[in-house]
Structures are given as C-alpha cells and as structure tokens.
C-alpha cells in the first residue's frame, strides 16, 4: 500500500508562501504609513502623560510625568463633556445627511442620460476638490447677512446664520455635506453599476417601487461599500476642524459651536496646554477606533464579508 506524499508537500509550501505574498506587496505602503502615523500617535500619547506647557517647551521648567493626571483634569471639566456631546450629535447629523444625499444622487445618476450625468459628476467632483478653507469662505459669503445672496433671495434681511448656536451648526453641516457627498455618490454609483441588470429588472417586473428596490435589493448587495463610506464619513465628520473654525470664528460666541478638534486646538495652542490638547486627541482616537470596531463586529455577526 503506497501513499502519495510528494505532490502534497509542494502544495502546502506554495499555500504558505502565497499567504505572505499580499503582505510583501503591501510592505512599502505599510512602511510609509508607519512613519507618518505610528510615530506621531506615539508622540501624542506620550505628551498626554506629561506636564507639557509653554514653560516646558521654552526650557524654563523640566518636563514631569503626570500619569493619568491630564485625563483626570479633562474628565472633570464640564465643558469637555458638553463639547463631546455636541461633537457626537453634529457628526451623526453630518454622516446621516451625507449618506442620504450621496446615495440619492448615486441612484439619480443611473436614471439620467449621459449629458446630465456628466454635468452632475463634474459639479460634484468640483465640490469634492475644493479645499475646506475655500469652500467655507464661499459659504460664508453666500450666507452673509449684509451681502449674501441667500438672505436676499429668501427675504431674511440681516439675519446672521453664525450668531445662533443651531443655525451656525446647520450652516456648517450644509458645507460639510456639500464637500463630502461626492465621495459617497461616486462610490455608491460604481457599486450600483456592478449590480447585474437582470436583478434590477426582475425586481421592477415584480412591481417593486424605486424605494423598495433600493431597500430590499441594492442596499443589501451594496452593504460592504456602504460600510466603507459610513466609516470614512464618521472619521471625517467626527474630526471636522476647518469648517467650524473658519465659519464660526474659532468656535462661535462663548464657545457655543465648539467641537473636539477645535477644543483641542484651543487647549493646546491658544492656552499653551499641550498635554491637555494631546489628551483630547487620544480620546478622539480611541472613540473613533471603538466606533469602527463595533460597527465591523456587528457586520461580521450578520455574516458580511468586507
């Protein structure tokens, strides 16, 4: 009785070698990411455990280890919790609105002819390519109480959008959605075009409405893509800085429009409390990691492959 041992061994070694092949291709990008991300994150975490103010930066006083003292100071500050709540609610509103607008326009792109589709794509990509500070300045002009065309068209007089807390957040939300929805639109549109036409035609023949086709056919098939754009939108919108800083002049009247990124900037650079600013940055990083991991875990439980 003979056993064929020869061919199996090369097959196993080939499988083991193939397992490392993708990592070899990714190695250069991973090295660059490590240099650009790992070391700054390490420095951020290190400073958050030190007493690091202007006195230490200038060399007037020695740097001392504070342990979790900076975090205790931060968590005892009522303003931090107010800003955190405002950041979470604002980011959630931005993400939901961006996904709704982007997905709706992606479906619209599949329904219009070539010329309107090209015009919409170019307009959206123009908004996407506009720098945040430029877009924020343009939106400030559009909604200016004295010279802005929006107030004149709607007869709002000299209404100041940035004076009230909620109107200022609404104005920033519109600008964030305006510069963020093209990514969702283009990504979801590419996913829709990859869905076989026969599936959509069968759903239409069964009498399904456009909303039902999206909810029952397209959304489940596009779930991996929607996962990517959702996580990306959460990361982008949770750490919004430029739009808030420019459009509310550094956080609004008495800090009523502060979000965590602007709050960290004020602590680190306006107040020279670099350790507290670093602690806020670490908290933001942990929150985003937790949200991403929880979301991916929920999808894995539903049997989704990403």
mmCIF file of N, CA, C and O in Angstrom, residues 9-67:
data_model
loop_
_atom_site.group_PDB
_atom_site.id
_atom_site.type_symbol
_atom_site.label_atom_id
_atom_site.label_comp_id
_atom_site.label_asym_id
_atom_site.label_seq_id
_atom_site.Cartn_x
_atom_site.Cartn_y
_atom_site.Cartn_z
ATOM 1 N N UNK A 9 3.374 18.020 -0.424
ATOM 2 C CA UNK A 9 4.314 18.914 0.245
ATOM 3 C C UNK A 9 4.514 20.221 -0.516
ATOM 4 O O UNK A 9 4.428 21.297 0.053
ATOM 5 N N UNK A 10 4.757 20.149 -1.867
ATOM 6 C CA UNK A 10 4.896 21.420 -2.583
ATOM 7 C C UNK A 10 3.628 22.256 -2.518
ATOM 8 O O UNK A 10 3.685 23.482 -2.483
ATOM 9 N N UNK A 11 2.439 21.576 -2.531
ATOM 10 C CA UNK A 11 1.189 22.319 -2.475
ATOM 11 C C UNK A 11 1.075 23.090 -1.165
ATOM 12 O O UNK A 11 0.671 24.246 -1.114
ATOM 13 N N UNK A 12 1.449 22.438 -0.050
ATOM 14 C CA UNK A 12 1.383 23.106 1.255
ATOM 15 C C UNK A 12 2.351 24.273 1.324
ATOM 16 O O UNK A 12 2.030 25.348 1.801
ATOM 17 N N UNK A 13 3.578 24.059 0.833
ATOM 18 C CA UNK A 13 4.551 25.145 0.881
ATOM 19 C C UNK A 13 4.128 26.303 -0.018
ATOM 20 O O UNK A 13 4.359 27.472 0.297
ATOM 21 N N UNK A 14 3.484 25.982 -1.164
ATOM 22 C CA UNK A 14 3.013 27.038 -2.056
ATOM 23 C C UNK A 14 1.923 27.856 -1.384
ATOM 24 O O UNK A 14 1.868 29.076 -1.519
ATOM 25 N N UNK A 15 1.033 27.122 -0.641
ATOM 26 C CA UNK A 15 -0.024 27.842 0.074
ATOM 27 C C UNK A 15 0.564 28.736 1.143
ATOM 28 O O UNK A 15 0.119 29.874 1.342
ATOM 29 N N UNK A 16 1.571 28.232 1.870
ATOM 30 C CA UNK A 16 2.194 29.043 2.909
ATOM 31 C C UNK A 16 2.901 30.255 2.304
ATOM 32 O O UNK A 16 2.848 31.364 2.838
ATOM 33 N N UNK A 17 3.592 30.037 1.166
ATOM 34 C CA UNK A 17 4.252 31.161 0.521
ATOM 35 C C UNK A 17 3.259 32.180 -0.016
ATOM 36 O O UNK A 17 3.479 33.386 0.065
ATOM 37 N N UNK A 18 2.135 31.686 -0.574
ATOM 38 C CA UNK A 18 1.124 32.599 -1.101
ATOM 39 C C UNK A 18 0.451 33.412 -0.030
ATOM 40 O O UNK A 18 -0.064 34.500 -0.311
ATOM 41 N N UNK A 19 0.441 32.900 1.190
ATOM 42 C CA UNK A 19 -0.187 33.624 2.284
ATOM 43 C C UNK A 19 0.550 34.918 2.593
ATOM 44 O O UNK A 19 -0.052 35.903 3.015
ATOM 45 N N UNK A 20 1.866 34.937 2.356
ATOM 46 C CA UNK A 20 2.660 36.133 2.655
ATOM 47 C C UNK A 20 2.807 37.055 1.453
ATOM 48 O O UNK A 20 3.288 38.180 1.603
ATOM 49 N N UNK A 21 2.411 36.596 0.271
ATOM 50 C CA UNK A 21 2.579 37.413 -0.934
ATOM 51 C C UNK A 21 1.860 38.753 -0.847
ATOM 52 O O UNK A 21 2.451 39.798 -1.177
ATOM 53 N N UNK A 22 0.590 38.810 -0.410
ATOM 54 C CA UNK A 22 -0.065 40.134 -0.318
ATOM 55 C C UNK A 22 0.651 41.092 0.618
ATOM 56 O O UNK A 22 0.715 42.297 0.341
ATOM 57 N N UNK A 23 1.191 40.559 1.723
ATOM 58 C CA UNK A 23 1.892 41.431 2.671
ATOM 59 C C UNK A 23 3.176 41.992 2.079
ATOM 60 O O UNK A 23 3.577 43.121 2.409
ATOM 61 N N UNK A 24 3.823 41.222 1.199
ATOM 62 C CA UNK A 24 5.022 41.739 0.540
ATOM 63 C C UNK A 24 4.677 42.911 -0.377
ATOM 64 O O UNK A 24 5.417 43.891 -0.460
ATOM 65 N N UNK A 25 3.550 42.807 -1.064
ATOM 66 C CA UNK A 25 3.122 43.917 -1.912
ATOM 67 C C UNK A 25 2.726 45.136 -1.090
ATOM 68 O O UNK A 25 2.908 46.281 -1.516
ATOM 69 N N UNK A 26 2.156 44.892 0.081
ATOM 70 C CA UNK A 26 1.713 45.991 0.935
ATOM 71 C C UNK A 26 2.839 46.587 1.775
ATOM 72 O O UNK A 26 2.653 47.656 2.370
ATOM 73 N N UNK A 27 3.976 45.911 1.837
ATOM 74 C CA UNK A 27 5.055 46.341 2.736
ATOM 75 C C UNK A 27 5.496 47.786 2.505
ATOM 76 O O UNK A 27 5.636 48.546 3.471
ATOM 77 N N UNK A 28 5.731 48.237 1.266
ATOM 78 C CA UNK A 28 6.161 49.643 1.105
ATOM 79 C C UNK A 28 5.140 50.644 1.641
ATOM 80 O O UNK A 28 5.505 51.617 2.311
ATOM 81 N N UNK A 29 3.856 50.403 1.344
ATOM 82 C CA UNK A 29 2.823 51.317 1.843
ATOM 83 C C UNK A 29 2.734 51.268 3.364
ATOM 84 O O UNK A 29 2.541 52.303 4.012
ATOM 85 N N UNK A 30 2.907 50.080 3.949
ATOM 86 C CA UNK A 30 2.846 49.955 5.399
ATOM 87 C C UNK A 30 4.011 50.688 6.059
ATOM 88 O O UNK A 30 3.849 51.284 7.134
ATOM 89 N N UNK A 31 5.179 50.651 5.435
ATOM 90 C CA UNK A 31 6.331 51.367 5.992
ATOM 91 C C UNK A 31 6.063 52.876 5.995
ATOM 92 O O UNK A 31 6.335 53.579 6.976
ATOM 93 N N UNK A 32 5.498 53.388 4.896
ATOM 94 C CA UNK A 32 5.196 54.824 4.816
ATOM 95 C C UNK A 32 4.140 55.205 5.846
ATOM 96 O O UNK A 32 4.248 56.225 6.540
ATOM 97 N N UNK A 33 3.091 54.372 5.971
ATOM 98 C CA UNK A 33 2.039 54.656 6.944
ATOM 99 C C UNK A 33 2.583 54.630 8.369
ATOM 100 O O UNK A 33 2.191 55.448 9.208
ATOM 101 N N UNK A 34 3.476 53.690 8.634
ATOM 102 C CA UNK A 34 4.068 53.624 9.972
ATOM 103 C C UNK A 34 4.860 54.880 10.286
ATOM 104 O O UNK A 34 4.790 55.424 11.395
ATOM 105 N N UNK A 35 5.587 55.374 9.286
ATOM 106 C CA UNK A 35 6.383 56.579 9.515
ATOM 107 C C UNK A 35 5.500 57.802 9.708
ATOM 108 O O UNK A 35 5.811 58.694 10.501
ATOM 109 N N UNK A 36 4.374 57.856 8.979
ATOM 110 C CA UNK A 36 3.514 59.036 9.029
ATOM 111 C C UNK A 36 2.479 58.994 10.151
ATOM 112 O O UNK A 36 1.978 60.042 10.571
ATOM 113 N N UNK A 37 2.149 57.794 10.633
ATOM 114 C CA UNK A 37 1.065 57.675 11.618
ATOM 115 C C UNK A 37 1.532 57.158 12.976
ATOM 116 O O UNK A 37 1.169 57.717 14.007
ATOM 117 N N UNK A 38 2.330 56.079 12.971
ATOM 118 C CA UNK A 38 2.665 55.429 14.233
ATOM 119 C C UNK A 38 3.481 56.356 15.135
ATOM 120 O O UNK A 38 3.162 56.536 16.322
ATOM 121 N N UNK A 39 4.501 56.979 14.579
ATOM 122 C CA UNK A 39 5.342 57.848 15.412
ATOM 123 C C UNK A 39 4.585 59.074 15.923
ATOM 124 O O UNK A 39 4.683 59.405 17.114
ATOM 125 N N UNK A 40 3.801 59.785 15.096
ATOM 126 C CA UNK A 40 3.022 60.901 15.643
ATOM 127 C C UNK A 40 2.028 60.477 16.714
ATOM 128 O O UNK A 40 1.836 61.188 17.711
ATOM 129 N N UNK A 41 1.380 59.310 16.532
ATOM 130 C CA UNK A 41 0.442 58.835 17.551
ATOM 131 C C UNK A 41 1.187 58.515 18.843
ATOM 132 O O UNK A 41 0.694 58.798 19.950
ATOM 133 N N UNK A 42 2.378 57.935 18.711
ATOM 134 C CA UNK A 42 3.195 57.660 19.895
ATOM 135 C C UNK A 42 3.539 58.950 20.630
ATOM 136 O O UNK A 42 3.431 59.032 21.863
ATOM 137 N N UNK A 43 3.947 59.986 19.886
ATOM 138 C CA UNK A 43 4.281 61.262 20.499
ATOM 139 C C UNK A 43 3.045 61.897 21.148
ATOM 140 O O UNK A 43 3.141 62.497 22.226
ATOM 141 N N UNK A 44 1.903 61.776 20.485
ATOM 142 C CA UNK A 44 0.664 62.319 21.043
ATOM 143 C C UNK A 44 0.345 61.660 22.385
ATOM 144 O O UNK A 44 0.023 62.342 23.370
ATOM 145 N N UNK A 45 0.430 60.323 22.419
ATOM 146 C CA UNK A 45 0.161 59.625 23.670
ATOM 147 C C UNK A 45 1.181 59.950 24.750
ATOM 148 O O UNK A 45 0.821 60.100 25.926
ATOM 149 N N UNK A 46 2.452 60.087 24.366
ATOM 150 C CA UNK A 46 3.495 60.396 25.345
ATOM 151 C C UNK A 46 3.264 61.772 25.978
ATOM 152 O O UNK A 46 3.340 61.922 27.207
ATOM 153 N N UNK A 47 2.976 62.779 25.161
ATOM 154 C CA UNK A 47 2.770 64.131 25.692
ATOM 155 C C UNK A 47 1.547 64.186 26.592
ATOM 156 O O UNK A 47 1.514 64.951 27.565
ATOM 157 N N UNK A 48 0.540 63.347 26.305
ATOM 158 C CA UNK A 48 -0.673 63.369 27.127
ATOM 159 C C UNK A 48 -0.411 62.886 28.552
ATOM 160 O O UNK A 48 -1.240 63.128 29.436
ATOM 161 N N UNK A 49 0.713 62.208 28.778
ATOM 162 C CA UNK A 49 1.046 61.731 30.126
ATOM 163 C C UNK A 49 2.066 62.639 30.826
ATOM 164 O O UNK A 49 2.517 62.322 31.919
ATOM 165 N N UNK A 50 2.419 63.749 30.183
ATOM 166 C CA UNK A 50 3.416 64.642 30.749
ATOM 167 C C UNK A 50 2.794 65.992 31.102
ATOM 168 O O UNK A 50 1.701 66.326 30.654
ATOM 169 N N UNK A 51 3.526 66.741 31.927
ATOM 170 C CA UNK A 51 3.181 68.151 32.108
ATOM 171 C C UNK A 51 3.957 68.922 31.050
ATOM 172 O O UNK A 51 5.174 69.101 31.143
ATOM 173 N N UNK A 52 3.245 69.375 30.039
ATOM 174 C CA UNK A 52 3.896 69.961 28.869
ATOM 175 C C UNK A 52 3.177 71.239 28.489
ATOM 176 O O UNK A 52 2.183 71.233 27.779
ATOM 177 N N UNK A 53 3.664 72.351 28.989
ATOM 178 C CA UNK A 53 3.103 73.664 28.700
ATOM 179 C C UNK A 53 4.177 74.531 28.046
ATOM 180 O O UNK A 53 5.248 74.027 27.685
ATOM 181 N N UNK A 54 3.906 75.810 27.932
ATOM 182 C CA UNK A 54 4.878 76.709 27.315
ATOM 183 C C UNK A 54 6.180 76.774 28.108
ATOM 184 O O UNK A 54 7.265 76.943 27.543
ATOM 185 N N UNK A 55 6.069 76.599 29.427
ATOM 186 C CA UNK A 55 7.274 76.630 30.263
ATOM 187 C C UNK A 55 8.206 75.473 29.917
ATOM 188 O O UNK A 55 9.439 75.636 29.875
ATOM 189 N N UNK A 56 7.626 74.283 29.657
ATOM 190 C CA UNK A 56 8.465 73.144 29.286
ATOM 191 C C UNK A 56 8.987 73.267 27.855
ATOM 192 O O UNK A 56 10.108 72.853 27.559
ATOM 193 N N UNK A 57 8.160 73.830 26.965
ATOM 194 C CA UNK A 57 8.600 73.991 25.581
ATOM 195 C C UNK A 57 9.791 74.939 25.491
ATOM 196 O O UNK A 57 10.768 74.690 24.773
ATOM 197 N N UNK A 58 9.745 76.021 26.245
ATOM 198 C CA UNK A 58 10.828 77.008 26.210
ATOM 199 C C UNK A 58 12.044 76.576 27.032
ATOM 200 O O UNK A 58 13.096 77.217 26.959
ATOM 201 N N UNK A 59 11.906 75.491 27.794
ATOM 202 C CA UNK A 59 13.015 75.016 28.599
ATOM 203 C C UNK A 59 13.133 75.685 29.947
ATOM 204 O O UNK A 59 14.108 75.464 30.671
ATOM 205 N N UNK A 60 12.148 76.493 30.337
ATOM 206 C CA UNK A 60 12.200 77.168 31.629
ATOM 207 C C UNK A 60 11.958 76.242 32.795
ATOM 208 O O UNK A 60 12.452 76.478 33.903
ATOM 209 N N UNK A 61 11.179 75.173 32.575
ATOM 210 C CA UNK A 61 10.898 74.200 33.627
ATOM 211 C C UNK A 61 11.077 72.796 33.069
ATOM 212 O O UNK A 61 10.871 72.563 31.867
ATOM 213 N N UNK A 62 11.437 71.830 33.921
ATOM 214 C CA UNK A 62 11.615 70.454 33.435
ATOM 215 C C UNK A 62 10.258 69.781 33.180
ATOM 216 O O UNK A 62 9.251 70.114 33.805
ATOM 217 N N UNK A 63 10.272 68.858 32.257
ATOM 218 C CA UNK A 63 9.067 68.079 31.959
ATOM 219 C C UNK A 63 8.893 67.015 33.023
ATOM 220 O O UNK A 63 9.838 66.292 33.357
ATOM 221 N N UNK A 64 7.693 66.890 33.575
ATOM 222 C CA UNK A 64 7.419 65.902 34.620
ATOM 223 C C UNK A 64 6.320 64.952 34.160
ATOM 224 O O UNK A 64 5.427 65.326 33.389
ATOM 225 N N UNK A 65 6.406 63.736 34.660
ATOM 226 C CA UNK A 65 5.423 62.709 34.324
ATOM 227 C C UNK A 65 4.177 62.875 35.198
ATOM 228 O O UNK A 65 4.267 62.925 36.417
ATOM 229 N N UNK A 66 3.014 62.964 34.563
ATOM 230 C CA UNK A 66 1.761 63.191 35.286
ATOM 231 C C UNK A 66 0.871 61.956 35.358
ATOM 232 O O UNK A 66 -0.149 61.980 36.036
ATOM 233 N N UNK A 67 1.245 60.889 34.648
ATOM 234 C CA UNK A 67 0.377 59.718 34.620
ATOM 235 C C UNK A 67 -0.951 60.057 33.957
ATOM 236 O O UNK A 67 -0.992 60.657 32.877
#
